[in-house]
Tab-separated table of C-alpha atoms in Angstrom:
chain	number	residue	atom	x	y	z
A	17	TRP	CA	66.554	95.982	109.825
A	18	PHE	CA	66.713	92.840	107.724
A	19	LYS	CA	70.052	91.923	109.314
A	20	ALA	CA	68.807	92.758	112.789
A	21	THR	CA	65.684	90.639	112.290
A	22	LEU	CA	67.723	87.620	111.223
A	23	GLN	CA	70.431	87.916	113.871
A	24	ASP	CA	68.281	89.251	116.741
A	25	ALA	CA	71.265	91.213	118.052
A	26	PRO	CA	70.512	94.289	120.236
A	27	GLY	CA	73.915	95.822	119.439
A	28	LEU	CA	73.304	95.486	115.716
A	29	THR	CA	69.862	97.029	116.089
A	30	ARG	CA	71.340	100.054	117.853
A	31	GLY	CA	73.924	100.375	115.105
A	32	LEU	CA	71.231	100.323	112.432
A	33	ILE	CA	69.268	102.991	114.273
A	34	ASP	CA	72.391	105.180	114.124
A	35	GLU	CA	72.736	104.337	110.441
A	36	VAL	CA	69.201	105.542	109.743
A	37	LYS	CA	70.056	108.846	111.464
A	38	ILE	CA	73.069	109.254	109.183
A	39	GLN	CA	70.976	108.437	106.103
A	40	ARG	CA	68.468	111.093	107.102
A	41	ALA	CA	71.265	113.589	107.595
A	42	PHE	CA	72.729	112.638	104.215
A	43	ALA	CA	69.356	113.235	102.541
A	44	ASP	CA	69.427	116.792	103.918
A	45	TYR	CA	73.089	117.234	103.028
A	46	GLU	CA	72.639	116.386	99.358
A	47	LYS	CA	69.941	119.059	99.088
A	48	GLN	CA	72.677	121.613	99.811
A	49	ARG	CA	75.661	119.919	98.170
A	50	ARG	CA	75.897	117.392	95.359
A	51	PRO	CA	78.450	114.766	96.395
A	52	SER	CA	79.982	112.486	93.773
A	53	PHE	CA	78.295	109.410	95.279
A	54	ASP	CA	74.765	108.353	96.102
A	55	SER	CA	73.334	106.467	99.077
A	56	PRO	CA	70.040	104.493	99.161
A	57	SER	CA	67.438	106.996	100.325
A	58	TYR	CA	64.913	104.371	101.415
A	59	LEU	CA	67.101	103.655	104.437
A	60	ASN	CA	65.753	106.916	105.857
A	61	SER	CA	62.818	104.944	107.223
A	62	GLY	CA	64.672	101.780	108.153
A	63	HIS	CA	62.062	99.729	106.305
A	64	GLN	CA	63.202	96.280	105.238
A	65	GLY	CA	60.796	95.892	102.346
A	66	GLN	CA	63.445	96.981	99.869
A	67	ILE	CA	65.901	94.169	100.677
A	68	TYR	CA	65.246	92.880	97.167
A	69	TRP	CA	66.870	96.095	95.887
A	70	PHE	CA	70.137	94.833	97.367
A	71	LEU	CA	69.636	91.229	96.271
A	72	ARG	CA	68.958	92.155	92.653
A	73	ARG	CA	72.154	94.173	92.505
A	74	TYR	CA	74.126	91.477	94.271
A	75	TRP	CA	72.955	88.886	91.754
A	76	SER	CA	73.810	91.302	88.942
A	77	GLY	CA	77.419	91.502	90.158
A	78	LEU	CA	77.295	95.237	90.733
A	79	PHE	CA	78.920	95.249	94.161
A	80	GLY	CA	82.574	96.200	94.524
A	81	GLY	CA	83.362	92.686	95.717
A	82	ASP	CA	82.499	90.092	98.335
A	83	MET	CA	83.387	89.570	101.972
A	84	ASN	CA	85.152	86.215	101.854
A	85	ASP	CA	88.608	84.804	102.388
A	86	ALA	CA	89.930	86.599	99.307
A	87	PHE	CA	87.888	89.770	99.583
A	88	GLY	CA	88.919	92.925	97.847
A	89	TYR	CA	87.575	95.225	95.160
A	90	SER	CA	86.817	93.110	92.129
A	91	ALA	CA	88.483	93.606	88.754
A	92	ALA	CA	85.024	94.251	87.298
A	93	PHE	CA	84.532	97.130	89.728
A	94	THR	CA	87.913	98.732	89.073
A	95	ARG	CA	87.271	98.511	85.331
A	96	ARG	CA	84.032	100.460	85.680
A	97	VAL	CA	85.046	103.002	88.333
A	98	ARG	CA	88.009	105.257	87.601
A	99	PRO	CA	90.481	105.561	90.483
A	100	GLY	CA	90.196	109.347	90.344
A	101	LEU	CA	86.426	109.126	90.802
A	102	MET	CA	86.790	106.787	93.778
A	103	ALA	CA	89.308	109.190	95.321
A	104	LYS	CA	86.736	111.978	94.942
A	105	VAL	CA	84.050	109.798	96.544
A	106	VAL	CA	86.218	109.263	99.621
A	107	ALA	CA	87.115	112.966	99.735
A	108	ASP	CA	83.434	113.910	99.481
A	109	VAL	CA	82.652	111.701	102.480
A	110	ARG	CA	85.332	113.556	104.424
A	111	ALA	CA	83.922	116.910	103.230
A	112	MET	CA	80.708	116.119	105.120
A	113	THR	CA	82.548	116.630	108.438
A	114	PRO	CA	81.191	120.105	109.408
A	115	PHE	CA	77.624	119.166	108.503
A	116	MET	CA	77.627	115.767	110.234
A	117	THR	CA	79.341	116.954	113.410
A	118	ARG	CA	76.654	119.624	113.828
A	119	ARG	CA	73.861	117.109	113.313
A	120	LEU	CA	75.066	113.971	115.090
A	121	PRO	CA	76.996	112.883	118.204
A	122	LEU	CA	79.798	110.918	116.543
A	123	ASP	CA	82.342	108.733	118.327
A	124	GLN	CA	85.993	109.715	118.019
A	125	HIS	CA	88.394	106.886	117.234
A	126	ASP	CA	91.747	107.852	118.710
A	127	LEU	CA	94.490	105.830	120.438
A	128	GLY	CA	92.152	103.855	122.712
A	129	TRP	CA	90.105	102.645	119.766
A	130	TYR	CA	93.194	101.752	117.745
A	131	GLN	CA	94.612	99.778	120.668
A	132	LEU	CA	91.363	97.876	121.129
A	133	ASP	CA	91.282	97.095	117.421
A	134	TRP	CA	94.943	96.067	117.468
A	135	HIS	CA	94.488	93.707	120.429
A	136	TYR	CA	91.701	91.941	118.544
A	137	TYR	CA	93.808	91.452	115.410
A	138	ARG	CA	96.869	90.483	117.405
A	139	ARG	CA	94.924	87.654	118.989
A	140	HIS	CA	92.904	86.470	116.009
A	141	LEU	CA	95.176	87.266	113.044
A	142	PHE	CA	98.780	88.077	113.851
A	143	GLY	CA	99.159	85.445	116.595
A	144	PRO	CA	98.177	82.590	114.258
A	145	LEU	CA	100.201	84.228	111.445
A	146	LEU	CA	103.435	83.852	113.425
A	147	ARG	CA	102.898	80.083	113.459
A	148	HIS	CA	101.712	79.831	109.859
A	149	PRO	CA	103.897	78.590	106.959
A	150	LEU	CA	102.989	81.740	105.007
A	151	ASN	CA	104.415	84.028	107.686
A	152	PRO	CA	106.263	86.774	105.707
A	153	GLY	CA	109.063	86.901	108.282
A	154	TRP	CA	107.317	88.445	111.258
A	155	ASP	CA	108.199	87.555	114.844
A	156	ARG	CA	106.866	88.565	118.260
A	157	HIS	CA	109.012	91.700	118.254
A	158	THR	CA	107.382	92.867	115.015
A	159	VAL	CA	103.928	92.580	116.570
A	160	THR	CA	105.062	94.353	119.757
A	161	ASP	CA	106.646	97.158	117.717
A	162	VAL	CA	103.297	98.019	116.139
A	163	GLU	CA	101.725	98.751	119.515
A	164	SER	CA	104.771	100.826	120.493
A	165	ILE	CA	104.385	102.894	117.314
A	166	LEU	CA	100.734	103.551	118.179
A	167	ARG	CA	101.704	104.747	121.669
A	168	GLN	CA	104.412	107.016	120.266
A	169	HIS	CA	101.802	108.729	118.090
A	170	LYS	CA	99.202	109.066	120.852
A	171	THR	CA	98.935	112.854	120.659
A	172	LEU	CA	98.875	112.893	116.865
A	173	LEU	CA	96.103	110.290	116.744
A	174	ARG	CA	94.009	112.164	119.292
A	175	ARG	CA	94.355	115.550	117.587
A	176	GLN	CA	93.803	114.303	114.041
A	177	ALA	CA	90.833	111.983	114.672
A	178	ARG	CA	88.384	114.720	113.716
A	179	TRP	CA	87.178	113.857	110.209
A	180	PHE	CA	83.845	112.297	109.302
A	181	THR	CA	84.668	108.757	108.207
A	182	HIS	CA	82.550	106.009	106.665
A	183	GLY	CA	84.753	103.509	108.473
A	184	ASP	CA	83.640	100.428	106.543
A	185	PHE	CA	84.618	100.813	102.884
A	186	TYR	CA	84.596	97.077	102.323
A	187	PRO	CA	83.780	96.124	98.726
A	188	ASN	CA	80.337	94.793	99.605
A	189	ASN	CA	79.378	98.222	100.938
A	190	VAL	CA	79.978	99.888	97.566
A	191	LEU	CA	78.210	99.257	94.282
A	192	VAL	CA	78.279	100.775	90.838
A	193	THR	CA	75.219	101.693	88.792
A	194	ASN	CA	74.608	103.012	85.291
A	195	HIS	CA	73.925	106.526	86.599
A	196	ARG	CA	76.149	108.880	84.598
A	197	ARG	CA	76.827	111.561	87.181
A	198	ARG	CA	76.863	109.452	90.358
A	199	PRO	CA	77.587	105.828	89.441
A	200	VAL	CA	79.037	104.934	92.866
A	201	VAL	CA	76.589	104.099	95.656
A	202	VAL	CA	77.865	103.922	99.247
A	203	PHE	CA	75.828	102.370	102.037
A	204	ASP	CA	76.145	100.652	105.428
A	205	TRP	CA	77.006	103.741	107.496
A	206	GLU	CA	76.645	101.842	110.753
A	207	LEU	CA	80.323	102.375	111.689
A	208	ALA	CA	80.565	106.043	110.681
A	209	HIS	CA	82.627	108.064	113.188
A	210	LEU	CA	85.375	110.673	113.506
A	211	ASN	CA	88.789	109.365	112.517
A	212	LEU	CA	91.986	110.296	110.698
A	213	ALA	CA	91.650	111.970	107.310
A	214	THR	CA	93.557	109.035	105.839
A	215	TRP	CA	91.398	106.203	107.199
A	216	ASP	CA	88.898	105.626	104.375
A	217	SER	CA	91.466	106.287	101.647
A	218	VAL	CA	93.947	103.766	103.036
A	219	MET	CA	91.199	101.172	103.421
A	220	VAL	CA	90.144	101.487	99.777
A	221	SER	CA	93.781	101.392	98.683
A	222	LEU	CA	94.593	98.224	100.621
A	223	LEU	CA	91.445	96.478	99.419
A	224	SER	CA	92.155	97.189	95.741
A	225	TRP	CA	95.123	94.792	95.680
A	226	ARG	CA	93.666	92.838	92.754
A	227	SER	CA	94.363	95.764	90.403
A	228	PRO	CA	97.867	97.137	91.158
A	229	ASN	CA	97.755	99.916	88.548
A	230	TRP	CA	94.333	101.073	89.738
A	231	GLN	CA	95.586	100.863	93.339
A	232	SER	CA	98.640	103.057	92.751
A	233	THR	CA	96.675	105.613	90.718
A	234	PHE	CA	93.952	105.749	93.368
A	235	SER	CA	96.514	106.201	96.145
A	236	ARG	CA	98.129	109.148	94.362
A	237	ALA	CA	94.751	110.757	93.656
A	238	ALA	CA	93.524	110.169	97.205
A	239	ARG	CA	96.664	111.617	98.766
A	240	ALA	CA	96.394	114.678	96.532
A	241	ARG	CA	92.945	115.348	98.030
A	242	LEU	CA	94.082	114.998	101.651
A	243	PRO	CA	94.961	117.995	103.836
A	244	LYS	CA	98.484	119.098	102.989
A	245	GLY	CA	101.263	118.817	105.548
A	246	LYS	CA	103.812	116.611	107.263
A	247	GLN	CA	101.236	115.179	109.653
A	248	THR	CA	99.163	113.768	106.801
A	249	GLU	CA	102.255	112.056	105.406
A	250	GLN	CA	102.948	110.593	108.865
A	251	LEU	CA	99.401	109.296	109.170
A	252	TRP	CA	99.456	107.728	105.698
A	253	ALA	CA	102.727	105.960	106.493
A	254	LEU	CA	101.405	104.853	109.884
A	255	ALA	CA	98.249	103.399	108.351
A	256	THR	CA	99.963	101.551	105.527
């Protein structure tokens, strides 16, 4: 609500209303199961009075990282959170699928969503990249090939986009506390939806580039917790 008040954006307000619904559902879920992560329970009411809770932790450097030009999980975060624990956190989010799909009408992100997302990045990121001195060797055919690969996997994407997904595991949506059993706190569920089992895991892996050893260990642990089978391997390769 604090963000919505500042930005006065109807779309953002609707998203935050959905987020409150997920927080309420999570509060009921953790009465039945004890996931390896926590989520701020005061968001159940959508009250903005606790914004200082976030600010204090931000000033204390407890967030996973910042959203800026060089964003990614900070070295301080990867020192405090074991890669195996983070892999379990992501797996525990995915394990909420049966409960959340019974409670909430969740959007499914299949080929259409991926194409929409790709068109945005093609225009705002990959287009300028082709003309940039730091271009790693891409050309227009490389960009076109990505869309072709998505189309080739249309059926796979549609059938496998069935797992509850946080969808926004950016470093500033994760913080670490001194709680022994559940030190990782996950919030900002505004973009939660049904997606591939690999989505959240790949996102965390890509954003942990600052710590290569942590990144590789996390990736192995995360893949070990994914559903077994050739399709999962295809989806991991497609995402990375």
